Amino acid sequence: MVADSALTVVLVYPELLGTYGDRGNAVALRRRADARGLDCHLVEAAVRDPLPRTGDVYLVGGGEDAAMLLAWEGLRSGHRLQDAVDAGAACFGVCAGFQLLSREFTGPDGEPHEGLGLLDVRCGRLDGPRAVGEVLADSDHGFLTGFENHQGDAHLGAGTAPLGRLVRGVGNGDGRTEGAVQGRVLASYLHGPVLVRNDGLADRLLELVTGPLAPFRDPAVLRLRQERRAAALSRPGARHPHLRRRSSHRP
Amino acid sequence: MTSLLPQHRRDAAAADGVAADLAGRPRPPAVGRSRRVATATRLGHLAEVSSRLSGLGAGGVIGGRVLLALAPGAVPELARGRSLALVSGTNGKTTTTALLAAALRTQAPVDTNADGANTQAGMVRALAAGDAATVVLETDEGWLPWAVRQTRASTTVLLNLSRDQLHRHHEVAHVARAWRDALDGAEHVVANADDPAVVLACLGARNRTWVAAGTRWREDARVCPRCGHEIVSDDGGWRCRCGLCRPRPQWWTEGDDLVGPATRLTLGLGLPGAANRANAAMAVAAAAGLGVSPEGALGAMRTVRGVAGRYEVFATRTHSARLTLAKNPASWLEALDMVGARSRPLVLAFNSDGVDGRDPSWLYDVPFDGLAGRPVVVTGRRATDMLVRLEMAGLHDVRRAGDVAAALSLLPAGEVDVVANYTAFQEARRALGHRCHGR
C-alpha cells in the first residue's frame, strides 16, 4: 500500500517506546529504502496525537515500565494501529512493543493486561534472572543478531510462527524460539537496533509493502553482523527454559 | 576557621547550646578507629601497594575489597564524626566531585576518591586512606543508597539521572525509586530541579537546595517517575498531573553568570561547556551549604582545568588532541555541543567493555548528523558499531583505525577532538600520554 509512490514509516510513540535506540530501526528502513530509490518518509507519532492510519510500516519499540503502560493506553484507545494493519500496513514490535502487540501480556505491575491482539501470543514473565546479552538465531531472512534485555517471555499460539530458531540467548524463554510472525506483523525481543543489524529482516518488512526489492549489500553492516555473530557464539548455548512459571501466570 | 558542618546543623547545634563542640573541626577519626578497622585498613593498604607494584592496576579497589572483607562494618565507623558529601548522578559526578573538593579545601583538608573509583570498594578505600574532617565521595548511582545508609552523609549532591549501562541499571525510574527510599529523612540534598527523577528522589529529604542545572537530554524525562503519566514541559518548567513539578530553584546560571541567594558571580571556569557550568553551580550550592562562601568556592574551582583526563589537551609532534569523555546519550549530546562549535577533525573511540555497557543501541539516540562533512576516524573494539551508526546518519567517508595513534596518523596535522566512551577514554589517555605530554 505504498501511497503516492512514497513509503511512510511510522515510529510509534518514540518518546515512550524508545529506550533502546529504537529510532535506529526506522533509520535502517529508510536507508535500505533509499538505496533502492524509494522515497521514504519517517513520521514520529507522539502519544498525545492520533496515530496516523496511512503509514506503510509501523515500528513499536521498547519502553520502561510506566512508559509502556502509558503507550498501551494510547494504542488501545483508538484502535488505529489495528485498522492500519487491516488496511495492509506492516508492523514490527520490539521488546515492550512485542508484548503490546500480543493477545495478552503480564504488565510491570504483575497483572495480566489485554494486548492489541495483532499477534496470537501471550507474554508472561521469565521465572529466572533477567535475560541480558547477545542473541543469535537462525531465520528465513539470514541469521538474526541482537542484544536482549528483558524479563518477559512469549508463548506462541497456533496462528503465529517464531521469527527465529534460537542458537544463543533466551529469546521467547522456551530455549528454542525468538520472536513471532503473524501475517504482516513481526516482533522480537532483540535490540541492536535489530533492523540495523539484520538487513534481511529489514528488507522482509519493506517487501511486505513494496513487493520484491533489488539486492543491496552494505559492507559495514555485513562486517557488524559477522562480529556480533562471533560475539554471540562465544557465549554458552541457548539458555534453557524457565520451566517453572510464576503463579500469577495463566495458562 | 569556618566550620564545615552544614549551616542548618550549625544552627541547630547553636540552638542546643553545643555550638562550641560541633562548630569546631571534628576530631580526626583515625584516632578513634577500632583495632579491627585499623588492621583491615593496614592490610587493605598492603594489598593496594602489592597490586600497584605487580602492575595489576592502581590497586585502590582491591585495597577497599580487602578492607571490607576483614571489617565488613567499617564504613559507619570510618564516616563517623566527619563532614561527608556524596556526589552522584549519571553524568558529571567526577567533575563535580573535583570542583566541590577544590572549594572545600579553601577551608580545610579534604579526603576524596579523585581516582574515580566510585563503587563500594573505592569509597571505602577513600574513607580509610586519610583522616581529613571533610570527605567528598563520588558515588556510582547504583551504589548511592548503600552509601547514604552506611555513611549517613550530611550532604548529598544529585546531578541527573538518564539511561546508562542499561544492561546493569535497566531503568531510570527504578534507580530514582531506590534513591528516594534511601534519602528519606536525609539531612541535606543539593539537587537538580530540572530532572524529574532527581526531584522525586529528594522529596523525603529534610533540607533541599534546588539548582536549575538543566538537562539537554530530555528523553528520560517524558514520563513521571512517580505515577507514569506524561510530564508536560514548558518555558516555566515541568509538571505532572500527580503534582510532581519543578521546584523553584535557589541557584541557576544565566550565560556565564551564577545566580544564587543574594549572589551573582561570573563563573569563569577553566573547564568548557554548559554541562560544566551546571556542575559548577551544583558544587557552589553544596559548598555554600557547608559554610564556604560562593566567591571563595568559585575562586578555587576556576583553577580546575582538567579532571582525570577530561578536556586534557595532548600535544604530539603533529597533532594537538583534546580528549573528551562521552559515555551515554546525555553526555554525547553535551560532547557534540562542545565539539560541534569547532570544525576540527574527529576521532571517535568506542568500546563496550564492562562499565561501558554491553548494549550500544543507544548510539541511535545521539544525533550524529551534524558531523557530516567533517573528517572522522573511528577506533575501539566496537568501532564497527560506531561506523555503521555514522553511516546511518549519512556520514559515508568515515575511516577506521586500530587505535587512537593510528587514527591521528590518518588526519591532517593540527587540532583534533578525540571523543571516547569510558574504557576507550582510559586507553586513549594512556596512549596519548605515552606519545606526548598533556597540557
XYZ file of C-alpha atoms in Angstrom:
690
model
C 0.000 0.000 0.000
C 2.672 2.471 -0.979
C 0.710 5.682 -1.297
C 1.796 8.343 -3.793
C 4.879 6.255 -4.664
C 6.350 7.130 -1.260
C 6.863 4.831 1.690
C 5.824 6.055 5.130
C 7.452 4.554 8.218
C 5.668 5.468 11.438
C 7.680 5.421 14.645
C 5.029 4.839 17.300
C 5.371 6.989 20.441
C 9.171 7.386 20.309
C 9.062 9.484 23.470
C 7.741 6.428 25.345
C 8.890 3.446 23.308
C 12.472 4.323 22.511
C 14.521 3.113 25.418
C 16.967 1.042 23.408
C 17.792 3.210 20.427
C 14.599 2.127 18.688
C 14.745 5.121 16.368
C 17.584 3.224 14.699
C 15.092 0.720 13.309
C 13.333 3.495 11.402
C 16.657 4.878 10.200
C 17.685 1.441 8.922
C 14.442 1.034 6.959
C 14.847 4.451 5.397
C 18.446 3.755 4.412
C 17.547 0.471 2.749
C 14.552 2.061 1.015
C 16.677 4.990 -0.175
C 19.256 2.547 -1.570
C 16.529 1.137 -3.824
C 15.422 4.567 -4.968
C 12.261 4.517 -2.867
C 11.145 7.797 -1.386
C 10.830 7.049 2.333
C 9.309 9.355 4.951
C 9.725 8.902 8.690
C 6.810 10.034 10.833
C 7.230 10.237 14.589
C 3.807 9.782 16.164
C 3.522 11.296 19.645
C 1.228 9.742 22.232
C -0.784 12.923 22.595
C -1.693 12.913 18.873
C -3.910 10.461 16.981
C -1.813 7.705 15.407
C -1.669 8.177 11.594
C -3.672 5.498 9.790
C -1.915 5.858 6.445
C 1.535 4.529 7.323
C 3.092 1.613 5.469
C 5.307 0.265 8.265
C 4.664 0.833 11.972
C 7.503 0.412 14.465
C 6.588 -0.173 18.114
C 9.738 -0.054 20.252
C 10.872 -0.915 23.753
C 9.964 1.120 26.816
C 10.310 1.216 30.555
C 7.514 0.043 32.810
C 5.486 3.236 33.293
C 6.045 4.359 29.712
C 4.885 1.003 28.414
C 1.554 1.283 30.240
C 1.083 4.835 29.013
C 1.701 3.665 25.443
C -0.687 0.778 25.994
C -3.464 3.192 26.969
C -2.791 5.309 23.892
C -2.743 2.407 21.452
C -5.863 0.776 22.874
C -7.967 3.898 22.807
C -8.222 4.475 19.058
C -7.825 1.019 17.531
C -5.872 2.862 14.831
C -2.872 0.510 14.659
C -5.165 -2.479 14.144
C -7.027 -0.543 11.438
C -3.777 0.287 9.652
C -2.655 -3.351 9.692
C -6.087 -4.455 8.461
C -5.660 -1.965 5.622
C -2.363 -3.544 4.557
C 0.378 -1.953 6.667
C 3.227 -3.972 8.172
C 4.045 -3.715 11.876
C 7.164 -4.580 13.851
C 7.344 -4.678 17.663
C 10.470 -4.879 19.813
C 10.581 -5.928 23.471
C 7.790 -3.936 25.187
C 6.438 -3.379 21.668
C 6.327 -7.166 21.172
C 4.289 -7.503 24.345
C 1.908 -4.680 23.411
C 1.147 -6.359 20.063
C 0.348 -9.672 21.749
C -3.049 -11.001 22.804
C -2.178 -10.719 26.489
C 0.851 -9.592 28.434
C 1.865 -9.511 32.067
C 2.418 -5.857 32.874
C 5.134 -4.385 35.018
C 2.537 -4.414 37.811
C 2.496 -8.227 37.618
C -1.100 -8.231 36.372
C -2.290 -9.625 33.034
C -3.314 -6.974 30.513
C -5.191 -7.359 27.280
C -2.821 -6.582 24.426
C -3.643 -5.251 20.980
C -4.158 -8.789 19.706
C -2.182 -8.377 16.498
C -0.195 -11.484 17.441
C -1.624 -14.718 18.806
C 0.906 -14.619 21.609
C 0.728 -14.462 25.395
C 3.702 -12.739 27.027
C 4.385 -13.610 30.660
C 7.418 -13.136 32.856
C 10.588 -15.207 32.820
C 10.818 -17.172 36.009
C 14.554 -16.688 36.295
C 17.031 -13.859 36.125
C 16.533 -11.113 33.589
C 17.634 -12.164 30.103
C 20.587 -9.925 29.209
C 23.134 -10.481 26.472
C 23.920 -11.142 22.830
C 21.450 -13.358 20.969
C 21.871 -15.409 17.819
C 19.038 -17.124 15.965
C 18.558 -18.733 12.568
C 15.750 -17.409 10.416
C 14.406 -17.377 6.889
C 15.996 -13.934 6.451
C 19.546 -14.921 7.365
C 20.803 -15.282 10.896
C 19.411 -12.837 13.444
C 21.745 -10.975 15.777
C 20.722 -8.672 18.598
C 21.052 -7.793 22.254
C 18.296 -8.782 24.635
C 17.474 -7.178 27.972
C 14.054 -8.298 29.211
C 12.123 -10.148 31.873
C 9.340 -11.210 29.516
C 8.723 -14.474 27.703
C 6.400 -15.341 24.806
C 4.014 -18.262 24.319
C 3.082 -18.517 20.673
C -0.434 -19.579 19.726
C -1.438 -21.664 16.746
C -1.738 -18.715 14.417
C 1.781 -17.446 14.997
C 5.214 -18.713 13.924
C 8.526 -17.879 15.585
C 10.700 -15.258 13.897
C 13.866 -17.268 14.545
C 15.224 -20.538 15.910
C 17.375 -19.742 18.913
C 21.098 -20.527 18.820
C 22.288 -18.369 21.718
C 20.404 -16.364 24.336
C 16.932 -16.583 25.865
C 14.527 -15.059 23.329
C 10.986 -16.260 23.958
C 12.142 -18.168 27.037
C 11.396 -21.688 25.741
C 15.008 -22.423 24.799
C 14.046 -22.825 21.121
C 12.431 -19.742 19.627
C 12.826 -15.988 19.263
C 10.138 -13.504 18.280
C 6.918 -14.016 16.388
C 5.400 -13.596 12.918
C 1.736 -13.467 12.027
C 0.922 -12.180 8.564
C 2.321 -8.675 8.235
C 3.028 -8.368 11.962
C 6.522 -9.274 13.225
C 8.013 -8.968 16.693
C 11.254 -9.659 18.530
C 12.940 -9.236 21.886
C 16.133 -8.064 20.185
C 17.722 -4.607 20.309
C 20.808 -3.587 18.482
C 18.871 -1.881 16.887
C 17.704 -5.132 15.358
C 16.836 -3.776 11.891
C 20.267 -2.170 11.650
C 21.990 -5.432 12.472
C 19.721 -7.622 10.348
C 19.460 -6.352 6.796
C 17.449 -9.379 5.675
C 14.807 -8.755 8.320
C 14.652 -5.063 7.426
C 14.127 -5.991 3.768
C 11.448 -8.502 4.717
C 9.491 -5.726 6.442
C 9.871 -3.409 3.467
C 8.926 -6.110 0.966
C 5.696 -6.773 2.854
C 4.508 -3.435 1.491
C 6.677 -2.847 -1.583
C 6.960 -6.310 -3.104
C 10.354 -7.787 -4.061
C 13.335 -5.429 -3.813
C 16.661 -5.482 -5.642
C 19.561 -6.844 -3.562
C 21.527 -4.276 -1.565
C 24.763 -5.168 0.212
C 26.069 -2.823 2.885
C 29.670 -3.906 3.661
C 29.778 -2.143 7.048
C 26.571 -3.849 8.163
C 27.817 -7.221 6.913
C 31.003 -6.784 8.958
C 28.950 -5.788 12.014
C 26.818 -8.914 11.595
C 29.857 -11.161 11.498
C 31.355 -9.500 14.580
C 28.165 -9.794 16.593
C 27.579 -13.364 15.454
C 31.053 -14.286 16.704
C 30.380 -12.468 19.996
C 27.128 -14.394 20.495
C 28.764 -17.720 19.668
C 31.366 -17.089 22.358
C 28.533 -17.374 24.927
C 27.219 -20.690 26.244
C 24.403 -22.339 24.261
C 20.799 -21.163 24.253
C 19.618 -20.756 27.801
C 17.102 -23.311 28.689
C 13.590 -22.906 29.568
C 12.377 -21.368 32.714
C 10.003 -24.265 33.167
C 8.516 -23.138 36.431
C 6.199 -20.220 35.895
C 5.073 -17.754 38.465
C 1.698 -18.418 39.972
C 0.283 -15.191 38.579
C 0.638 -16.625 35.090
C -2.392 -18.063 33.447
C -2.091 -20.979 31.093
C 38.397 28.509 60.767
C 34.870 28.299 59.425
C 33.055 25.126 60.336
C 32.396 22.677 57.524
C 29.304 21.354 59.211
C 26.183 22.220 57.237
C 24.704 25.603 58.016
C 21.435 24.122 59.276
C 23.309 21.697 61.528
C 25.397 24.525 62.970
C 22.216 26.499 63.544
C 20.656 23.541 65.331
C 23.794 22.979 67.391
C 23.894 26.630 68.380
C 20.265 26.441 69.401
C 21.055 23.427 71.548
C 23.918 25.251 73.224
C 26.597 22.834 71.987
C 27.975 25.005 69.212
C 31.434 25.010 70.712
C 31.700 21.242 70.271
C 30.053 20.912 66.897
C 31.229 24.081 65.251
C 34.896 23.246 65.631
C 36.729 20.874 63.380
C 35.580 17.334 64.176
C 38.046 15.020 65.833
C 40.270 13.192 63.334
C 38.626 9.797 63.031
C 41.854 7.811 62.754
C 42.374 8.292 66.451
C 39.138 6.567 67.248
C 39.336 3.645 64.836
C 38.788 0.239 66.344
C 41.629 -2.257 66.244
C 39.746 -4.353 63.671
C 39.197 -1.451 61.301
C 42.753 -0.185 61.808
C 44.175 -3.642 61.000
C 41.879 -4.050 58.000
C 42.935 -0.612 56.782
C 46.634 -1.545 57.012
C 46.115 -4.852 55.222
C 43.966 -3.171 52.566
C 46.744 -0.667 52.022
C 49.253 -3.509 51.747
C 47.081 -5.207 49.109
C 46.823 -1.919 47.244
C 50.593 -1.399 47.220
C 51.188 -5.025 46.169
C 48.711 -4.681 43.338
C 50.352 -1.496 42.163
C 53.904 -2.878 42.365
C 52.938 -6.010 40.478
C 51.474 -3.895 37.709
C 47.886 -5.106 38.164
C 46.494 -1.595 38.419
C 46.162 1.358 40.765
C 45.089 -1.059 43.488
C 42.560 1.192 45.194
C 39.647 -1.115 44.522
C 41.434 -4.265 45.701
C 42.543 -2.377 48.815
C 38.948 -1.449 49.547
C 37.782 -5.006 48.974
C 40.346 -6.421 51.380
C 39.349 -3.845 53.971
C 35.662 -4.691 53.638
C 36.308 -8.435 53.736
C 38.195 -8.085 57.018
C 35.935 -5.446 58.556
C 32.511 -5.571 56.875
C 31.088 -2.957 59.219
C 33.925 -0.470 58.732
C 32.102 2.240 56.813
C 29.930 3.721 59.574
C 32.983 3.843 61.814
C 35.178 5.448 59.131
C 32.485 8.041 58.388
C 31.638 8.900 61.986
C 32.418 12.446 63.067
C 33.360 13.616 59.582
C 31.520 16.111 57.398
C 30.702 13.962 54.395
C 29.287 14.859 50.989
C 28.243 12.305 48.376
C 28.074 13.330 44.712
C 26.025 11.150 42.386
C 24.276 11.184 39.016
C 24.656 9.673 35.592
C 26.925 12.392 34.233
C 29.264 14.955 35.752
C 29.973 13.294 39.076
C 33.767 13.084 38.686
C 33.998 16.732 37.661
C 31.544 17.959 40.305
C 33.374 15.973 42.980
C 36.647 17.616 41.932
C 35.055 21.086 41.926
C 33.420 20.597 45.311
C 36.622 19.203 46.829
C 38.555 22.203 45.483
C 36.013 24.565 47.029
C 36.050 22.846 50.422
C 39.857 22.736 50.508
C 39.833 26.501 50.844
C 38.713 25.853 54.422
C 40.194 22.531 55.484
C 41.891 19.385 54.150
C 39.584 17.097 52.179
C 39.692 13.355 51.506
C 38.148 12.264 48.218
C 38.149 9.460 45.656
C 39.724 11.525 42.897
C 40.709 8.299 41.127
C 37.056 7.861 40.128
C 36.679 4.550 41.999
C 33.070 5.254 42.902
C 31.615 1.911 43.950
C 31.666 0.308 47.383
C 35.370 -0.637 47.478
C 36.598 2.666 46.044
C 34.586 4.726 48.521
C 35.722 2.633 51.490
C 39.310 2.964 50.395
C 38.976 6.757 50.170
C 37.428 6.903 53.639
C 40.197 4.788 55.128
C 43.093 6.412 53.297
C 43.005 9.659 55.239
C 41.617 11.288 58.316
C 40.525 14.663 56.996
C 37.478 16.021 58.754
C 35.833 16.658 55.391
C 35.188 13.950 52.814
C 33.742 14.259 49.306
C 32.858 10.953 47.650
C 31.937 10.480 44.034
C 29.268 7.780 44.200
C 28.078 5.449 41.471
C 24.323 5.921 41.097
C 23.647 2.250 41.777
C 25.679 2.407 44.986
C 24.161 5.652 46.264
C 21.516 4.014 48.507
C 24.214 1.897 50.148
C 26.500 4.918 50.590
C 23.737 7.076 52.085
C 22.777 4.402 54.620
C 26.333 3.463 55.545
C 27.899 6.919 55.791
C 24.880 8.962 56.906
C 26.356 11.754 54.800
C 25.301 15.252 55.812
C 25.138 16.408 52.186
C 24.102 14.552 49.038
C 24.552 16.208 45.651
C 22.305 14.773 42.921
C 23.116 15.868 39.386
C 20.899 13.970 36.943
C 19.618 10.536 36.004
C 19.442 9.217 32.464
C 19.863 5.979 30.565
C 23.318 4.493 31.004
C 24.632 0.938 31.128
C 21.095 -0.337 30.667
C 22.265 -3.939 30.916
C 23.068 -3.147 34.543
C 20.613 -0.459 35.686
C 17.741 -1.429 33.354
C 15.558 1.551 34.189
C 15.996 5.161 35.182
C 12.772 5.136 37.224
C 13.967 2.096 39.157
C 17.157 3.902 40.196
C 15.137 7.002 41.117
C 12.883 4.991 43.418
C 15.894 3.371 45.122
C 17.366 6.847 45.662
C 14.087 8.126 47.096
C 13.869 5.280 49.611
C 17.474 5.786 50.725
C 17.195 9.579 51.004
C 14.032 9.551 53.086
C 14.997 11.647 56.111
C 18.411 12.595 54.670
C 19.863 15.714 56.229
C 20.508 17.859 53.164
C 20.309 17.300 49.421
C 21.560 19.674 46.751
C 19.678 18.639 43.642
C 18.910 19.424 40.021
C 15.407 20.930 39.830
C 15.243 20.286 36.076
C 15.374 16.499 36.325
C 12.089 14.860 37.430
C 13.800 11.650 38.549
C 16.158 13.623 40.791
C 13.315 15.711 42.209
C 11.325 12.586 43.056
C 14.358 11.116 44.807
C 14.705 14.138 47.082
C 11.145 14.562 48.285
C 11.769 12.854 51.622
C 14.948 14.748 52.493
C 14.774 17.111 55.447
C 16.531 20.011 53.710
C 16.662 20.625 49.964
C 18.633 23.108 47.923
C 17.421 23.235 44.333
C 19.715 24.149 41.468
C 18.471 24.758 37.920
C 21.245 22.686 36.429
C 19.300 21.956 33.274
C 19.468 18.885 31.109
C 19.906 18.935 27.347
C 18.825 15.282 27.223
C 15.036 15.082 27.769
C 14.214 11.571 26.585
C 14.221 10.141 30.110
C 12.059 12.945 31.469
C 8.965 12.359 29.314
C 7.141 10.198 31.834
C 6.594 10.883 35.518
C 8.913 8.663 37.578
C 6.278 8.596 40.333
C 2.979 7.846 38.562
C 3.875 7.047 34.941
C 1.815 9.814 33.347
C 3.140 12.184 30.754
C 5.218 15.096 32.008
C 4.297 18.414 30.457
C 7.185 20.805 29.888
C 7.087 24.486 29.040
C 9.267 27.533 29.498
C 8.349 27.707 33.135
C 9.467 24.175 33.924
C 7.725 20.832 34.006
C 4.826 19.219 35.839
C 2.827 16.029 36.066
C -0.856 15.668 36.838
C 0.084 13.805 40.053
C 1.539 17.039 41.420
C 5.224 16.333 40.921
C 6.634 19.512 39.407
C 9.764 21.561 39.051
C 10.651 23.147 42.382
C 11.648 26.790 42.450
C 15.454 26.834 42.197
C 17.616 28.796 44.614
C 20.583 28.687 42.219
C 20.730 28.959 38.438
C 23.020 30.087 35.632
C 22.473 32.938 33.170
C 25.081 32.674 30.447
C 28.370 32.602 32.329
C 26.817 34.074 35.484
C 25.844 32.065 38.517
C 22.862 33.450 40.404
C 22.074 32.392 43.959
C 20.609 33.762 47.179
C 21.728 37.418 47.163
C 24.589 36.410 44.857
C 25.540 36.979 41.239
C 29.008 35.878 40.182
C 30.813 35.242 36.922
C 31.730 31.571 36.694
C 34.839 31.987 34.510
C 35.643 28.283 34.713
C 38.730 26.585 33.369
C 36.503 23.787 32.069
C 34.484 24.093 28.837
C 30.797 23.699 28.061
C 27.329 24.206 29.502
C 27.449 20.879 31.360
C 30.426 22.070 33.388
C 28.733 25.376 34.185
C 25.883 23.292 35.606
C 28.332 21.090 37.536
C 29.919 24.220 38.988
C 26.532 25.605 40.029
C 25.833 22.366 41.890
C 29.250 22.444 43.559
C 28.945 26.096 44.646
C 25.485 25.442 46.119
C 26.809 22.411 48.005
C 29.878 24.301 49.217
C 27.693 27.197 50.384
C 25.618 24.739 52.404
C 28.853 23.601 54.030
C 29.849 27.121 55.003
C 32.138 28.142 52.110
C 31.365 31.490 50.502
C 30.375 31.321 46.817
C 33.200 33.724 45.951
C 35.755 31.590 47.746
C 34.371 28.383 46.274
C 34.440 29.730 42.717
C 37.927 31.119 43.149
C 39.198 27.621 43.881
C 37.042 25.962 41.240
C 38.379 28.217 38.475
C 41.817 26.645 38.964
C 40.454 23.217 37.974
C 41.346 22.807 34.285
C 41.189 19.064 33.729
C 39.598 16.280 35.720
C 41.044 12.771 35.385
C 41.983 13.460 31.777
C 38.705 15.048 30.730
C 39.292 18.026 28.400
C 43.034 17.389 28.590
C 44.988 18.523 25.519
C 47.804 16.276 24.308
C 50.442 17.718 22.008
C 52.136 15.177 19.745
C 54.686 16.111 17.097
C 51.895 16.538 14.563
C 48.635 16.959 16.413
C 47.057 18.766 19.317
C 44.407 16.328 20.550
C 41.709 17.344 23.018
C 40.217 14.400 24.887
C 36.507 14.370 25.806
C 34.564 11.640 27.610
C 31.104 10.723 26.264
C 29.601 7.537 27.608
C 25.827 7.682 27.140
C 23.288 9.666 25.086
C 23.123 12.571 27.531
C 26.880 13.025 27.693
C 27.198 12.574 23.919
C 24.756 15.436 23.445
C 26.934 17.632 25.640
C 30.123 16.467 23.909
C 28.672 17.096 20.451
C 27.631 20.549 21.598
C 31.227 21.207 22.633
C 32.970 19.769 19.580
C 30.209 20.958 17.252
C 31.192 24.530 17.914
C 34.520 23.730 16.265
C 35.228 22.217 12.885
C 38.212 20.087 13.855
C 38.625 16.541 12.590
C 37.305 13.934 14.985
C 38.460 10.626 16.370
C 35.623 8.621 17.926
C 36.830 5.744 20.108
C 34.197 3.252 21.177
C 34.240 0.094 23.324
C 31.608 -1.952 25.117
C 33.686 -3.418 27.918
C 32.406 -3.638 31.492
C 31.461 -0.144 32.617
C 30.842 0.976 29.025
C 27.654 -1.068 28.965
C 27.339 -4.083 26.716
C 24.451 -2.833 24.591
C 25.377 0.174 22.417
C 21.885 0.506 20.866
C 21.727 3.974 22.408
C 24.112 5.262 19.749
C 20.922 5.733 17.735
C 19.634 8.164 20.364
C 22.505 10.517 19.537
C 22.113 12.884 16.561
C 25.429 12.460 14.752
C 24.041 14.048 11.573
C 25.694 17.356 12.454
C 29.141 15.840 11.948
C 28.590 15.380 8.210
C 31.359 16.932 6.154
C 33.968 16.663 8.871
C 36.880 14.192 8.715
C 36.070 11.367 11.136
C 38.063 8.276 12.098
C 36.603 5.573 14.348
C 38.508 3.178 16.556
C 37.930 0.863 19.506
C 36.633 -2.660 19.946
C 33.116 -1.628 18.865
C 34.338 0.672 16.098
C 32.126 -1.165 13.598
C 29.012 -0.281 15.603
C 30.080 3.359 15.525
C 30.933 3.182 11.834
C 27.506 1.757 10.976
C 25.814 4.336 13.193
C 27.587 7.164 11.385
C 26.737 5.623 8.026
C 23.056 5.546 9.031
C 23.408 9.253 9.923
C 24.610 9.972 6.386
C 28.381 10.059 7.024
C 29.877 7.890 4.294
C 33.572 8.839 4.344
C 34.342 7.641 7.843
C 37.614 5.738 8.180
C 38.706 3.130 10.697
C 41.974 2.756 12.606
C 43.388 0.193 15.006
C 43.975 2.651 17.840
C 43.957 6.354 18.625
C 47.554 6.882 17.496
C 46.838 5.249 14.148
C 43.640 7.307 13.888
C 45.600 10.542 14.328
C 48.018 9.491 11.605
C 45.087 9.402 9.158
C 44.203 13.024 9.875
C 45.913 16.213 8.737
C 48.308 17.778 11.232
C 46.752 20.257 13.618
C 43.970 20.290 16.192
C 41.822 17.183 16.658
C 38.968 16.331 19.014
C 39.113 12.810 20.438
C 35.765 11.710 21.891
C 35.667 8.358 23.645
C 33.481 6.311 25.946
C 34.783 5.140 29.283
C 37.311 2.363 28.695
C 38.221 3.781 25.277
C 38.858 7.104 27.021
C 41.234 5.492 29.510
C 43.083 3.724 26.696
C 43.296 6.902 24.631
C 44.580 8.828 27.617
C 47.337 6.293 28.230
C 48.252 6.079 24.551
C 48.350 9.833 24.078
C 50.224 10.246 27.343
C 52.955 7.934 26.082
C 53.344 9.885 22.868
C 53.466 13.322 24.353
C 52.915 15.401 27.447
C 49.480 16.711 28.355
C 48.956 20.374 28.974
